mmCIF file of C-alpha atoms in Angstrom:
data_model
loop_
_atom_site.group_PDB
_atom_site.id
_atom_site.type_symbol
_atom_site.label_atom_id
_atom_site.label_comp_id
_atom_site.label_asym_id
_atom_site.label_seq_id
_atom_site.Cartn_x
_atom_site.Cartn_y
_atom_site.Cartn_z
ATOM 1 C CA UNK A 1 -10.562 -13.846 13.825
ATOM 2 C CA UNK A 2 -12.596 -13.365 16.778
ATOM 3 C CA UNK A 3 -16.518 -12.848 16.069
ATOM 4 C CA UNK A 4 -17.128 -9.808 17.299
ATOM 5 C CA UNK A 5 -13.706 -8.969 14.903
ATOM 6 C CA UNK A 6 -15.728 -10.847 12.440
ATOM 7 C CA UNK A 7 -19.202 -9.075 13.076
ATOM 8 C CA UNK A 8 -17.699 -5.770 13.206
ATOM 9 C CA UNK A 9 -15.956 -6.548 9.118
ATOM 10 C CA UNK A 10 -18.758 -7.905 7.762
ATOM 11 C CA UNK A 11 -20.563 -4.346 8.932
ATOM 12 C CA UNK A 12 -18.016 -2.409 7.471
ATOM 13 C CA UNK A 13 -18.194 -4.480 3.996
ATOM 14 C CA UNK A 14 -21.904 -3.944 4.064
ATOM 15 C CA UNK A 15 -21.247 -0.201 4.920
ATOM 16 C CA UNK A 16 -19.393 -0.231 1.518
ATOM 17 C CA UNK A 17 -21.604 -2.195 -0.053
ATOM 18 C CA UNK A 18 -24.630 -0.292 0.448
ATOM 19 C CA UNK A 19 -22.940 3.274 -1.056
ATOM 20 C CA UNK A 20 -24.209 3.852 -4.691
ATOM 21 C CA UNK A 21 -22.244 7.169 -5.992
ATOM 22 C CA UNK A 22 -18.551 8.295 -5.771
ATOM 23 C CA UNK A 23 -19.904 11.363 -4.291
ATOM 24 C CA UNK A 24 -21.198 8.744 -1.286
ATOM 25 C CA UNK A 25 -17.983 6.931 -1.653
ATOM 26 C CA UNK A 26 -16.368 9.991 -1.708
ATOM 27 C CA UNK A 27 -18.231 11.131 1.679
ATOM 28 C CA UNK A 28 -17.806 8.103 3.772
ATOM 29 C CA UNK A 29 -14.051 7.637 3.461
ATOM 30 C CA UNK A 30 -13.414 11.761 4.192
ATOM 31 C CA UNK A 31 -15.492 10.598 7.062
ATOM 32 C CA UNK A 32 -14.193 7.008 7.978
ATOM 33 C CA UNK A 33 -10.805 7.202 7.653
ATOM 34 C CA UNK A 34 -8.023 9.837 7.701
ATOM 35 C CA UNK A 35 -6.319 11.451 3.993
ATOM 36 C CA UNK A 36 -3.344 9.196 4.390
ATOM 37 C CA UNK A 37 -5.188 6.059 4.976
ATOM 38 C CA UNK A 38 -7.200 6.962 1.478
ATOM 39 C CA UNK A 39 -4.523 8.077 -0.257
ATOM 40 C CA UNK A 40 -2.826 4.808 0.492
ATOM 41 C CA UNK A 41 -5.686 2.362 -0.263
ATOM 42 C CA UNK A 42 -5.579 4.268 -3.989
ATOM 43 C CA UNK A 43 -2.524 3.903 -3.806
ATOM 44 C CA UNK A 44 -2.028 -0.113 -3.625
ATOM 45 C CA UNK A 45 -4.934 -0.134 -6.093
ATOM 46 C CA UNK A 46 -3.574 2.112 -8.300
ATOM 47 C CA UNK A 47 -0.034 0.171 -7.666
ATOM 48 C CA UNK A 48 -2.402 -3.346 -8.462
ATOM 49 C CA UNK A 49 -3.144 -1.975 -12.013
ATOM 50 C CA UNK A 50 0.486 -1.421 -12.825
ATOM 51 C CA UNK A 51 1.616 -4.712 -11.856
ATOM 52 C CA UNK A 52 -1.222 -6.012 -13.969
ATOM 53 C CA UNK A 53 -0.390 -4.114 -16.791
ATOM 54 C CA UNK A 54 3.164 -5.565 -16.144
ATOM 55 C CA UNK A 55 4.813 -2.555 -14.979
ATOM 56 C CA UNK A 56 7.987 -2.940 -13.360
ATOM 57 C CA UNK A 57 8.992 -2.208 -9.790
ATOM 58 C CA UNK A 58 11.179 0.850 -10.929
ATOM 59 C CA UNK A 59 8.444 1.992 -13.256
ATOM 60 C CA UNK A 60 5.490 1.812 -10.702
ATOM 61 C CA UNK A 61 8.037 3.220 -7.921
ATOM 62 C CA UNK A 62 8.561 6.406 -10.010
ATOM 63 C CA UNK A 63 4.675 6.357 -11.536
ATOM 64 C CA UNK A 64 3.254 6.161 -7.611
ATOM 65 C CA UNK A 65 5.898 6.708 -4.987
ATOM 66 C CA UNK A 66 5.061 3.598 -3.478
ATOM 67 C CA UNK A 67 7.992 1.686 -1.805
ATOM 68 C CA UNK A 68 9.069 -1.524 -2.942
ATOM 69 C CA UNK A 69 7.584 -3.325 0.565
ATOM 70 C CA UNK A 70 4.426 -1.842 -0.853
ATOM 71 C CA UNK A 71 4.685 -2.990 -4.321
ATOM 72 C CA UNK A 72 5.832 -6.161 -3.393
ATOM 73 C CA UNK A 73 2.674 -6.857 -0.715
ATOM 74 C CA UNK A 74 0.761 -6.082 -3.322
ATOM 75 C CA UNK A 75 1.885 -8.015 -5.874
ATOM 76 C CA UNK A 76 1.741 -11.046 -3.710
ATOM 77 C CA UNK A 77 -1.904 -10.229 -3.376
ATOM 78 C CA UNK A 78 -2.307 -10.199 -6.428
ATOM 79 C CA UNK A 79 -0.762 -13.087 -7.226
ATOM 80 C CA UNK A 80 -1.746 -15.352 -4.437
ATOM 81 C CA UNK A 81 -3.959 -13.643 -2.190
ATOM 82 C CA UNK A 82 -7.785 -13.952 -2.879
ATOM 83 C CA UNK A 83 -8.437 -12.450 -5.717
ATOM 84 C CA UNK A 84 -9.820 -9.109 -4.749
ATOM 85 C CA UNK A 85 -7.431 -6.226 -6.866
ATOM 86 C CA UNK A 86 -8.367 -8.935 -9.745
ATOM 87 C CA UNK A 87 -12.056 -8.441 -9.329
ATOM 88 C CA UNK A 88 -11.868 -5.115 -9.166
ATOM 89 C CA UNK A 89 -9.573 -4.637 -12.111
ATOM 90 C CA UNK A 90 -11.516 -6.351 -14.090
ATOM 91 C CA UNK A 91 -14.607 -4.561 -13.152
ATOM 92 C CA UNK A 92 -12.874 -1.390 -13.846
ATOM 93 C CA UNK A 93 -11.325 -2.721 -16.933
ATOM 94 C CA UNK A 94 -15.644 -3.789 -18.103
ATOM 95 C CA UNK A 95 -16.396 -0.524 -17.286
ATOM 96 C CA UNK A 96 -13.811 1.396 -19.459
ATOM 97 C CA UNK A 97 -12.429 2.871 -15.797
ATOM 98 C CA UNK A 98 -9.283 2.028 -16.742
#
């Protein structure tokens, strides 16, 4: 990744970082990004906690509408990628959010 590539993440993860409500959250991403690109974030999250909960394919395909490329990216992730939808499962799961 190129630094200024680099520079400009690391801004947007302390953008994130630094909200403290979901009303902020809630704000920012109406603001940052369009409906779609929201809906699909919670989506593969929401698609993350399925797969985790050992959902099937079919099952989180008619629970979400998400394709199977989606499901399958995601499961991969979760499986091999590095370890984000894990921490944030389990966060959710400490905090009863789930």
């Amino acid at each position: 990744m190129h630094k200024l590539d680099k520079e400009r993440m690391n801004l947007l993860y302390k953008a994130v970082l630094s909200l403290k409500t979901e009303e902020e959250c809630a704000a920012f991403f109406e603001d940052a990004c369009t409906i779609q690109e929201t809906e699909l974030i919670a989506q593969r999250i929401e698609v993350a906690c399925l797969l985790n909960q050992g959902k099937s394919y079919v099952e989180i395909n008619k629970a979400t509408g998400a394709s199977t490329a989606t499901i399958c990216r995601v499961s991969r992730c979760l499986n091999y990628g590095n370890g984000g939808y894990k921490t944030v499962i389990d966060r959710l799961e400490d905090q009863n959010e789930l």
